[in-house]
Amino acid sequence: MAALSQLISFSRASCRLSSVTKAWRVLPQGSATTPGSVRHVSGLVELPETHEMLRKTCRDFAEAELQPHASAFDKQGRVPQETVKAMGELGLMALATPEDYGGTGMDYLAYAVAMEEISRGCASAGVIMSANNSLYIGPIQMFGSEKQKQDFISPFTDGNQVGCFALSEPGNGSDAGAASTTAKEDGGNYILNGTKAWITNGFEAKATVVFATTDKAKKHKGISAFIVPKPIEGLSLGKKEDKLGIRGSSTCNLIFEDCKIPKENLLGQPGNGFKIAMMTLDAGRIGIAGQALGIAQAAFDCAIDYAGKRIAFNAPILKMQIIQQKLADMALRIESARLLTYKAAALKDAGKPFGKLAAMAKLSASETATFCGHQSIQILGGMGYVSDMPAERHYRDARITEIYEGTSEIQRLVIAGSLIKEYQCL
Amino acid sequence: MSLRVLVGVKRVIDYAVKIRVRPDKLGVVTDGVKHSMNPFDEIAIEEAVRLKEKKIAKEVVAVSCGPTQAQETIRTALAMGADRGIHVEIPAKEVEKLEPLHVAKIMAKLVEQEKADLVVLGKQAIDDDSNATAQMTASILDWPQATFASKIEKTDGELQVTREVDGGLETIKVKLPAVVSADLRLNEPRYATLPNIMKAKKKKIAKMKAADLGVDTTSHFEVLEVADPPVREAGIKVEDVDTLITKLKETGRI
């Protein structure tokens, strides 16, 4: 238990090495969501009892309600509303939101665990859950007024309604600061114009957090965040994207044409939009790391099960060293990515800076997911290439995790930026 | 009529685990092995919670006789809707030797202490398959019993229970207070929702020892040997019915 607290302290080391020896200290009592209680960060050895119970519920639900239908969800291109509602009833759609707003009141470690178990059953269900939790509810919870929380969080906690997050545009994804969607003040309203691209949950969402430029001269400091209910006049949807993976989740453009929203729908301060987006994505990365872990684990489970049963050269292929090496490599990467994910979540829950760890977790987990998806097909051979086995779906689902919520390249820049600050070298 | 229901929950090796016999051949490997609530006990808890939701029961108390980790099992019951728990602590070394008769005596004592009106137990535990605790508890209390319940309905001061028996379904009426044992098709247990897992943290679990209840847990049995079931042998194919009958006669089957 002390080990993880030591690791967390160590990561805040400054340039001077001598300070490292003074860095061993126990985490502070209390955390963001459970004030006064001791933060059990024994996640290195085992999770706290509540989190284990949560893992069991999520795993049982995923194995019973998601896994058997994931292939159908993928083929038909949607996760049914009843399934999302069932997830809401379990408390999964607003895991780290306080009970006052209809949330479950758990912490981000619980969210990471839940994301992995749900995504192991169905990656599309995982992203629907993640987009609602981190990308939609997240920024409103962090920056919204009391009224905004009541109006735009509470109705989105039980799975009956989902929200979405609109930052990317056809002209800029990684280059988020170049947002060309505009918001002009007009009396007591803002008028939005522009197109947002690649919006997860775009079709079903009943509200969206949107980022638009209110003052082009200020560049990225001139971007503001808004909450826009759906449907609304002046907001139309582009075609549903035909994706390689996570096909059960809807992705489309949001097209704003003189879309009028009341001034009260401004989220946070004007000009603060870019910062809100970046802070939202920091937390969202922990969710996506969880999703990638679930996909990786599902791919691994499929591979090791097959290897134990498939007979070739007079024995199960599990006996072959080359297959064993693949499985060991997959398991190693999954375990490493999981530890990074838990650490990032624990840092966030302790109220400490977690951006670098969140980027590391997302980067590691997503590259692990694509590695495991690839190797899983390789172990299954021809069977891995056909839809009779889930390996091909895991391979397709994994790919997006290296792209959305910050590409792997952006994650590396985030990590490097953090390192440079820590070492005060520039 | 508002019943206080006592439900027994046992911590057993998870049903999905591959069981391995211990090298000393006196038991199975339990160290580091995944454990969960006995599936029939999950059904029992679910039924008790449903009775509370129908306002037939006013309180559901989850009881477990087991090692320290049995508290996790009780907390799962609390997360499913039980109101409070009682943990009768049995030292880890003695857990294996605990018998249905001991548990039945403990349950009977708790019924007295808690003034319970109904006891619901799983029909059997998946580790020892004894299928005895419910029957013994009823006997000690001199209460009516309704075992292998697949449906429970309340009718003025009585329970109407449909039982799964060899010949089919049997419906009986039992006067309260009574002991019921839950069978597979009684209900489908709910997931412990995350909000309920959080709520369960605040619910109380009372701790006590078997001796505190005046129950002697001295073993009446000695395990002589535990062995794997024999490996299933391959069958043979025969050409026609006549050969089949000849073969069956040869091997003494008919």
JSON list of N, CA, C and O in Angstrom, two decimals, chain A residues 327-373:
[
{"chain": "A", "resi": 327, "resn": "LEU", "atom": "N", "xyz": [1.90, -14.41, -26.06]},
{"chain": "A", "resi": 327, "resn": "LEU", "atom": "CA", "xyz": [0.98, -14.23, -24.94]},
{"chain": "A", "resi": 327, "resn": "LEU", "atom": "C", "xyz": [1.65, -13.46, -23.80]},
{"chain": "A", "resi": 327, "resn": "LEU", "atom": "O", "xyz": [1.04, -12.58, -23.18]},
{"chain": "A", "resi": 328, "resn": "ALA", "atom": "N", "xyz": [2.92, -13.80, -23.55]},
{"chain": "A", "resi": 328, "resn": "ALA", "atom": "CA", "xyz": [3.65, -13.10, -22.49]},
{"chain": "A", "resi": 328, "resn": "ALA", "atom": "C", "xyz": [3.78, -11.62, -22.81]},
{"chain": "A", "resi": 328, "resn": "ALA", "atom": "O", "xyz": [3.58, -10.75, -21.96]},
{"chain": "A", "resi": 329, "resn": "ASP", "atom": "N", "xyz": [4.10, -11.30, -24.07]},
{"chain": "A", "resi": 329, "resn": "ASP", "atom": "CA", "xyz": [4.24, -9.90, -24.48]},
{"chain": "A", "resi": 329, "resn": "ASP", "atom": "C", "xyz": [2.92, -9.15, -24.34]},
{"chain": "A", "resi": 329, "resn": "ASP", "atom": "O", "xyz": [2.88, -8.01, -23.90]},
{"chain": "A", "resi": 330, "resn": "MET", "atom": "N", "xyz": [1.84, -9.82, -24.74]},
{"chain": "A", "resi": 330, "resn": "MET", "atom": "CA", "xyz": [0.52, -9.18, -24.63]},
{"chain": "A", "resi": 330, "resn": "MET", "atom": "C", "xyz": [0.20, -8.90, -23.17]},
{"chain": "A", "resi": 330, "resn": "MET", "atom": "O", "xyz": [-0.20, -7.79, -22.79]},
{"chain": "A", "resi": 331, "resn": "ALA", "atom": "N", "xyz": [0.40, -9.92, -22.32]},
{"chain": "A", "resi": 331, "resn": "ALA", "atom": "CA", "xyz": [0.05, -9.78, -20.90]},
{"chain": "A", "resi": 331, "resn": "ALA", "atom": "C", "xyz": [0.90, -8.71, -20.23]},
{"chain": "A", "resi": 331, "resn": "ALA", "atom": "O", "xyz": [0.41, -7.94, -19.39]},
{"chain": "A", "resi": 332, "resn": "LEU", "atom": "N", "xyz": [2.18, -8.66, -20.60]},
{"chain": "A", "resi": 332, "resn": "LEU", "atom": "CA", "xyz": [3.07, -7.66, -20.03]},
{"chain": "A", "resi": 332, "resn": "LEU", "atom": "C", "xyz": [2.56, -6.25, -20.34]},
{"chain": "A", "resi": 332, "resn": "LEU", "atom": "O", "xyz": [2.47, -5.38, -19.47]},
{"chain": "A", "resi": 333, "resn": "ARG", "atom": "N", "xyz": [2.23, -6.03, -21.62]},
{"chain": "A", "resi": 333, "resn": "ARG", "atom": "CA", "xyz": [1.77, -4.69, -22.01]},
{"chain": "A", "resi": 333, "resn": "ARG", "atom": "C", "xyz": [0.46, -4.33, -21.33]},
{"chain": "A", "resi": 333, "resn": "ARG", "atom": "O", "xyz": [0.25, -3.18, -20.93]},
{"chain": "A", "resi": 334, "resn": "ILE", "atom": "N", "xyz": [-0.44, -5.31, -21.21]},
{"chain": "A", "resi": 334, "resn": "ILE", "atom": "CA", "xyz": [-1.73, -5.03, -20.56]},
{"chain": "A", "resi": 334, "resn": "ILE", "atom": "C", "xyz": [-1.50, -4.65, -19.10]},
{"chain": "A", "resi": 334, "resn": "ILE", "atom": "O", "xyz": [-2.05, -3.67, -18.60]},
{"chain": "A", "resi": 335, "resn": "GLU", "atom": "N", "xyz": [-0.66, -5.43, -18.42]},
{"chain": "A", "resi": 335, "resn": "GLU", "atom": "CA", "xyz": [-0.41, -5.15, -17.00]},
{"chain": "A", "resi": 335, "resn": "GLU", "atom": "C", "xyz": [0.23, -3.78, -16.81]},
{"chain": "A", "resi": 335, "resn": "GLU", "atom": "O", "xyz": [-0.15, -3.02, -15.92]},
{"chain": "A", "resi": 336, "resn": "SER", "atom": "N", "xyz": [1.18, -3.44, -17.68]},
{"chain": "A", "resi": 336, "resn": "SER", "atom": "CA", "xyz": [1.85, -2.14, -17.57]},
{"chain": "A", "resi": 336, "resn": "SER", "atom": "C", "xyz": [0.86, -1.01, -17.81]},
{"chain": "A", "resi": 336, "resn": "SER", "atom": "O", "xyz": [0.83, -0.03, -17.05]},
{"chain": "A", "resi": 337, "resn": "ALA", "atom": "N", "xyz": [0.08, -1.14, -18.87]},
{"chain": "A", "resi": 337, "resn": "ALA", "atom": "CA", "xyz": [-0.88, -0.08, -19.19]},
{"chain": "A", "resi": 337, "resn": "ALA", "atom": "C", "xyz": [-1.90, 0.06, -18.07]},
{"chain": "A", "resi": 337, "resn": "ALA", "atom": "O", "xyz": [-2.33, 1.17, -17.73]},
{"chain": "A", "resi": 338, "resn": "ARG", "atom": "N", "xyz": [-2.28, -1.06, -17.47]},
{"chain": "A", "resi": 338, "resn": "ARG", "atom": "CA", "xyz": [-3.28, -1.01, -16.39]},
{"chain": "A", "resi": 338, "resn": "ARG", "atom": "C", "xyz": [-2.72, -0.27, -15.18]},
{"chain": "A", "resi": 338, "resn": "ARG", "atom": "O", "xyz": [-3.39, 0.54, -14.57]},
{"chain": "A", "resi": 339, "resn": "LEU", "atom": "N", "xyz": [-1.46, -0.54, -14.85]},
{"chain": "A", "resi": 339, "resn": "LEU", "atom": "CA", "xyz": [-0.84, 0.15, -13.72]},
{"chain": "A", "resi": 339, "resn": "LEU", "atom": "C", "xyz": [-0.78, 1.66, -13.97]},
{"chain": "A", "resi": 339, "resn": "LEU", "atom": "O", "xyz": [-1.05, 2.46, -13.08]},
{"chain": "A", "resi": 340, "resn": "LEU", "atom": "N", "xyz": [-0.41, 2.03, -15.20]},
{"chain": "A", "resi": 340, "resn": "LEU", "atom": "CA", "xyz": [-0.36, 3.46, -15.54]},
{"chain": "A", "resi": 340, "resn": "LEU", "atom": "C", "xyz": [-1.75, 4.08, -15.41]},
{"chain": "A", "resi": 340, "resn": "LEU", "atom": "O", "xyz": [-1.90, 5.20, -14.91]},
{"chain": "A", "resi": 341, "resn": "THR", "atom": "N", "xyz": [-2.76, 3.33, -15.87]},
{"chain": "A", "resi": 341, "resn": "THR", "atom": "CA", "xyz": [-4.13, 3.85, -15.82]},
{"chain": "A", "resi": 341, "resn": "THR", "atom": "C", "xyz": [-4.58, 4.04, -14.37]},
{"chain": "A", "resi": 341, "resn": "THR", "atom": "O", "xyz": [-5.16, 5.07, -14.01]},
{"chain": "A", "resi": 342, "resn": "TYR", "atom": "N", "xyz": [-4.31, 3.04, -13.53]},
{"chain": "A", "resi": 342, "resn": "TYR", "atom": "CA", "xyz": [-4.70, 3.15, -12.12]},
{"chain": "A", "resi": 342, "resn": "TYR", "atom": "C", "xyz": [-3.97, 4.32, -11.46]},
{"chain": "A", "resi": 342, "resn": "TYR", "atom": "O", "xyz": [-4.53, 5.04, -10.64]},
{"chain": "A", "resi": 343, "resn": "LYS", "atom": "N", "xyz": [-2.69, 4.49, -11.81]},
{"chain": "A", "resi": 343, "resn": "LYS", "atom": "CA", "xyz": [-1.93, 5.56, -11.17]},
{"chain": "A", "resi": 343, "resn": "LYS", "atom": "C", "xyz": [-2.50, 6.91, -11.58]},
{"chain": "A", "resi": 343, "resn": "LYS", "atom": "O", "xyz": [-2.66, 7.80, -10.74]},
{"chain": "A", "resi": 344, "resn": "ALA", "atom": "N", "xyz": [-2.78, 7.06, -12.89]},
{"chain": "A", "resi": 344, "resn": "ALA", "atom": "CA", "xyz": [-3.35, 8.33, -13.35]},
{"chain": "A", "resi": 344, "resn": "ALA", "atom": "C", "xyz": [-4.66, 8.61, -12.62]},
{"chain": "A", "resi": 344, "resn": "ALA", "atom": "O", "xyz": [-4.91, 9.74, -12.16]},
{"chain": "A", "resi": 345, "resn": "ALA", "atom": "N", "xyz": [-5.50, 7.59, -12.48]},
{"chain": "A", "resi": 345, "resn": "ALA", "atom": "CA", "xyz": [-6.79, 7.76, -11.80]},
{"chain": "A", "resi": 345, "resn": "ALA", "atom": "C", "xyz": [-6.58, 8.11, -10.32]},
{"chain": "A", "resi": 345, "resn": "ALA", "atom": "O", "xyz": [-7.25, 9.00, -9.78]},
{"chain": "A", "resi": 346, "resn": "ALA", "atom": "N", "xyz": [-5.63, 7.42, -9.68]},
{"chain": "A", "resi": 346, "resn": "ALA", "atom": "CA", "xyz": [-5.37, 7.68, -8.26]},
{"chain": "A", "resi": 346, "resn": "ALA", "atom": "C", "xyz": [-4.86, 9.10, -8.05]},
{"chain": "A", "resi": 346, "resn": "ALA", "atom": "O", "xyz": [-5.24, 9.78, -7.09]},
{"chain": "A", "resi": 347, "resn": "LEU", "atom": "N", "xyz": [-4.01, 9.58, -8.97]},
{"chain": "A", "resi": 347, "resn": "LEU", "atom": "CA", "xyz": [-3.51, 10.96, -8.87]},
{"chain": "A", "resi": 347, "resn": "LEU", "atom": "C", "xyz": [-4.66, 11.94, -8.99]},
{"chain": "A", "resi": 347, "resn": "LEU", "atom": "O", "xyz": [-4.77, 12.89, -8.20]},
{"chain": "A", "resi": 348, "resn": "LYS", "atom": "N", "xyz": [-5.54, 11.70, -9.96]},
{"chain": "A", "resi": 348, "resn": "LYS", "atom": "CA", "xyz": [-6.67, 12.61, -10.14]},
{"chain": "A", "resi": 348, "resn": "LYS", "atom": "C", "xyz": [-7.55, 12.62, -8.90]},
{"chain": "A", "resi": 348, "resn": "LYS", "atom": "O", "xyz": [-7.95, 13.67, -8.43]},
{"chain": "A", "resi": 349, "resn": "ASP", "atom": "N", "xyz": [-7.80, 11.42, -8.36]},
{"chain": "A", "resi": 349, "resn": "ASP", "atom": "CA", "xyz": [-8.66, 11.32, -7.17]},
{"chain": "A", "resi": 349, "resn": "ASP", "atom": "C", "xyz": [-8.02, 12.01, -5.97]},
{"chain": "A", "resi": 349, "resn": "ASP", "atom": "O", "xyz": [-8.72, 12.49, -5.08]},
{"chain": "A", "resi": 350, "resn": "ALA", "atom": "N", "xyz": [-6.69, 12.05, -5.94]},
{"chain": "A", "resi": 350, "resn": "ALA", "atom": "CA", "xyz": [-6.01, 12.69, -4.82]},
{"chain": "A", "resi": 350, "resn": "ALA", "atom": "C", "xyz": [-5.88, 14.19, -5.03]},
{"chain": "A", "resi": 350, "resn": "ALA", "atom": "O", "xyz": [-5.28, 14.88, -4.21]},
{"chain": "A", "resi": 351, "resn": "GLY", "atom": "N", "xyz": [-6.41, 14.68, -6.14]},
{"chain": "A", "resi": 351, "resn": "GLY", "atom": "CA", "xyz": [-6.34, 16.11, -6.41]},
{"chain": "A", "resi": 351, "resn": "GLY", "atom": "C", "xyz": [-4.97, 16.58, -6.87]},
{"chain": "A", "resi": 351, "resn": "GLY", "atom": "O", "xyz": [-4.65, 17.76, -6.82]},
{"chain": "A", "resi": 352, "resn": "LYS", "atom": "N", "xyz": [-4.15, 15.61, -7.34]},
{"chain": "A", "resi": 352, "resn": "LYS", "atom": "CA", "xyz": [-2.79, 15.99, -7.77]},
{"chain": "A", "resi": 352, "resn": "LYS", "atom": "C", "xyz": [-2.74, 16.11, -9.29]},
{"chain": "A", "resi": 352, "resn": "LYS", "atom": "O", "xyz": [-3.60, 15.59, -9.99]},
{"chain": "A", "resi": 353, "resn": "PRO", "atom": "N", "xyz": [-1.71, 16.80, -9.82]},
{"chain": "A", "resi": 353, "resn": "PRO", "atom": "CA", "xyz": [-1.58, 16.91, -11.28]},
{"chain": "A", "resi": 353, "resn": "PRO", "atom": "C", "xyz": [-1.44, 15.51, -11.88]},
{"chain": "A", "resi": 353, "resn": "PRO", "atom": "O", "xyz": [-0.67, 14.69, -11.40]},
{"chain": "A", "resi": 354, "resn": "PHE", "atom": "N", "xyz": [-2.23, 15.25, -12.92]},
{"chain": "A", "resi": 354, "resn": "PHE", "atom": "CA", "xyz": [-2.26, 13.90, -13.45]},
{"chain": "A", "resi": 354, "resn": "PHE", "atom": "C", "xyz": [-2.14, 13.87, -14.97]},
{"chain": "A", "resi": 354, "resn": "PHE", "atom": "O", "xyz": [-2.22, 12.81, -15.58]},
{"chain": "A", "resi": 355, "resn": "GLY", "atom": "N", "xyz": [-1.91, 15.04, -15.59]},
{"chain": "A", "resi": 355, "resn": "GLY", "atom": "CA", "xyz": [-1.91, 15.13, -17.05]},
{"chain": "A", "resi": 355, "resn": "GLY", "atom": "C", "xyz": [-0.89, 14.23, -17.71]},
{"chain": "A", "resi": 355, "resn": "GLY", "atom": "O", "xyz": [-1.18, 13.54, -18.69]},
{"chain": "A", "resi": 356, "resn": "LYS", "atom": "N", "xyz": [0.33, 14.21, -17.18]},
{"chain": "A", "resi": 356, "resn": "LYS", "atom": "CA", "xyz": [1.37, 13.39, -17.80]},
{"chain": "A", "resi": 356, "resn": "LYS", "atom": "C", "xyz": [1.00, 11.92, -17.69]},
{"chain": "A", "resi": 356, "resn": "LYS", "atom": "O", "xyz": [1.09, 11.17, -18.66]},
{"chain": "A", "resi": 357, "resn": "LEU", "atom": "N", "xyz": [0.59, 11.48, -16.50]},
{"chain": "A", "resi": 357, "resn": "LEU", "atom": "CA", "xyz": [0.23, 10.07, -16.32]},
{"chain": "A", "resi": 357, "resn": "LEU", "atom": "C", "xyz": [-0.97, 9.67, -17.17]},
{"chain": "A", "resi": 357, "resn": "LEU", "atom": "O", "xyz": [-1.01, 8.57, -17.71]},
{"chain": "A", "resi": 358, "resn": "ALA", "atom": "N", "xyz": [-1.93, 10.58, -17.30]},
{"chain": "A", "resi": 358, "resn": "ALA", "atom": "CA", "xyz": [-3.11, 10.27, -18.11]},
{"chain": "A", "resi": 358, "resn": "ALA", "atom": "C", "xyz": [-2.69, 10.08, -19.56]},
{"chain": "A", "resi": 358, "resn": "ALA", "atom": "O", "xyz": [-3.16, 9.15, -20.23]},
{"chain": "A", "resi": 359, "resn": "ALA", "atom": "N", "xyz": [-1.77, 10.93, -20.04]},
{"chain": "A", "resi": 359, "resn": "ALA", "atom": "CA", "xyz": [-1.29, 10.79, -21.41]},
{"chain": "A", "resi": 359, "resn": "ALA", "atom": "C", "xyz": [-0.53, 9.48, -21.57]},
{"chain": "A", "resi": 359, "resn": "ALA", "atom": "O", "xyz": [-0.68, 8.77, -22.56]},
{"chain": "A", "resi": 360, "resn": "MET", "atom": "N", "xyz": [0.30, 9.17, -20.57]},
{"chain": "A", "resi": 360, "resn": "MET", "atom": "CA", "xyz": [1.06, 7.91, -20.63]},
{"chain": "A", "resi": 360, "resn": "MET", "atom": "C", "xyz": [0.12, 6.71, -20.63]},
{"chain": "A", "resi": 360, "resn": "MET", "atom": "O", "xyz": [0.31, 5.75, -21.38]},
{"chain": "A", "resi": 361, "resn": "ALA", "atom": "N", "xyz": [-0.91, 6.78, -19.79]},
{"chain": "A", "resi": 361, "resn": "ALA", "atom": "CA", "xyz": [-1.85, 5.67, -19.68]},
{"chain": "A", "resi": 361, "resn": "ALA", "atom": "C", "xyz": [-2.57, 5.46, -21.01]},
{"chain": "A", "resi": 361, "resn": "ALA", "atom": "O", "xyz": [-2.67, 4.34, -21.52]},
{"chain": "A", "resi": 362, "resn": "LYS", "atom": "N", "xyz": [-3.07, 6.56, -21.59]},
{"chain": "A", "resi": 362, "resn": "LYS", "atom": "CA", "xyz": [-3.82, 6.46, -22.84]},
{"chain": "A", "resi": 362, "resn": "LYS", "atom": "C", "xyz": [-2.91, 5.96, -23.96]},
{"chain": "A", "resi": 362, "resn": "LYS", "atom": "O", "xyz": [-3.27, 5.09, -24.74]},
{"chain": "A", "resi": 363, "resn": "LEU", "atom": "N", "xyz": [-1.70, 6.49, -24.03]},
{"chain": "A", "resi": 363, "resn": "LEU", "atom": "CA", "xyz": [-0.75, 6.09, -25.06]},
{"chain": "A", "resi": 363, "resn": "LEU", "atom": "C", "xyz": [-0.42, 4.61, -24.93]},
{"chain": "A", "resi": 363, "resn": "LEU", "atom": "O", "xyz": [-0.50, 3.83, -25.90]},
{"chain": "A", "resi": 364, "resn": "SER", "atom": "N", "xyz": [-0.06, 4.22, -23.72]},
{"chain": "A", "resi": 364, "resn": "SER", "atom": "CA", "xyz": [0.32, 2.84, -23.47]},
{"chain": "A", "resi": 364, "resn": "SER", "atom": "C", "xyz": [-0.84, 1.88, -23.74]},
{"chain": "A", "resi": 364, "resn": "SER", "atom": "O", "xyz": [-0.69, 0.87, -24.42]},
{"chain": "A", "resi": 365, "resn": "ALA", "atom": "N", "xyz": [-2.01, 2.22, -23.22]},
{"chain": "A", "resi": 365, "resn": "ALA", "atom": "CA", "xyz": [-3.16, 1.32, -23.35]},
{"chain": "A", "resi": 365, "resn": "ALA", "atom": "C", "xyz": [-3.61, 1.19, -24.80]},
{"chain": "A", "resi": 365, "resn": "ALA", "atom": "O", "xyz": [-3.94, 0.09, -25.27]},
{"chain": "A", "resi": 366, "resn": "SER", "atom": "N", "xyz": [-3.59, 2.30, -25.54]},
{"chain": "A", "resi": 366, "resn": "SER", "atom": "CA", "xyz": [-4.07, 2.24, -26.92]},
{"chain": "A", "resi": 366, "resn": "SER", "atom": "C", "xyz": [-3.09, 1.45, -27.79]},
{"chain": "A", "resi": 366, "resn": "SER", "atom": "O", "xyz": [-3.50, 0.62, -28.61]},
{"chain": "A", "resi": 367, "resn": "GLU", "atom": "N", "xyz": [-1.79, 1.68, -27.61]},
{"chain": "A", "resi": 367, "resn": "GLU", "atom": "CA", "xyz": [-0.82, 0.91, -28.39]},
{"chain": "A", "resi": 367, "resn": "GLU", "atom": "C", "xyz": [-0.86, -0.56, -27.97]},
{"chain": "A", "resi": 367, "resn": "GLU", "atom": "O", "xyz": [-0.65, -1.46, -28.79]},
{"chain": "A", "resi": 368, "resn": "THR", "atom": "N", "xyz": [-1.16, -0.82, -26.70]},
{"chain": "A", "resi": 368, "resn": "THR", "atom": "CA", "xyz": [-1.33, -2.19, -26.24]},
{"chain": "A", "resi": 368, "resn": "THR", "atom": "C", "xyz": [-2.55, -2.83, -26.91]},
{"chain": "A", "resi": 368, "resn": "THR", "atom": "O", "xyz": [-2.50, -4.00, -27.31]},
{"chain": "A", "resi": 369, "resn": "ALA", "atom": "N", "xyz": [-3.62, -2.08, -27.03]},
{"chain": "A", "resi": 369, "resn": "ALA", "atom": "CA", "xyz": [-4.84, -2.62, -27.64]},
{"chain": "A", "resi": 369, "resn": "ALA", "atom": "C", "xyz": [-4.58, -3.01, -29.09]},
{"chain": "A", "resi": 369, "resn": "ALA", "atom": "O", "xyz": [-5.00, -4.09, -29.54]},
{"chain": "A", "resi": 370, "resn": "THR", "atom": "N", "xyz": [-3.90, -2.16, -29.85]},
{"chain": "A", "resi": 370, "resn": "THR", "atom": "CA", "xyz": [-3.64, -2.49, -31.25]},
{"chain": "A", "resi": 370, "resn": "THR", "atom": "C", "xyz": [-2.66, -3.66, -31.33]},
{"chain": "A", "resi": 370, "resn": "THR", "atom": "O", "xyz": [-2.83, -4.55, -32.19]},
{"chain": "A", "resi": 371, "resn": "PHE", "atom": "N", "xyz": [-1.68, -3.71, -30.44]},
{"chain": "A", "resi": 371, "resn": "PHE", "atom": "CA", "xyz": [-0.74, -4.84, -30.43]},
{"chain": "A", "resi": 371, "resn": "PHE", "atom": "C", "xyz": [-1.48, -6.15, -30.14]},
{"chain": "A", "resi": 371, "resn": "PHE", "atom": "O", "xyz": [-1.30, -7.15, -30.84]},
{"chain": "A", "resi": 372, "resn": "CYS", "atom": "N", "xyz": [-2.31, -6.13, -29.09]},
{"chain": "A", "resi": 372, "resn": "CYS", "atom": "CA", "xyz": [-3.02, -7.35, -28.71]},
{"chain": "A", "resi": 372, "resn": "CYS", "atom": "C", "xyz": [-4.04, -7.76, -29.77]},
{"chain": "A", "resi": 372, "resn": "CYS", "atom": "O", "xyz": [-4.20, -8.95, -30.05]},
{"chain": "A", "resi": 373, "resn": "GLY", "atom": "N", "xyz": [-4.70, -6.78, -30.38]},
{"chain": "A", "resi": 373, "resn": "GLY", "atom": "CA", "xyz": [-5.65, -7.09, -31.45]},
{"chain": "A", "resi": 373, "resn": "GLY", "atom": "C", "xyz": [-4.93, -7.78, -32.60]},
{"chain": "A", "resi": 373, "resn": "GLY", "atom": "O", "xyz": [-5.40, -8.79, -33.14]}
]
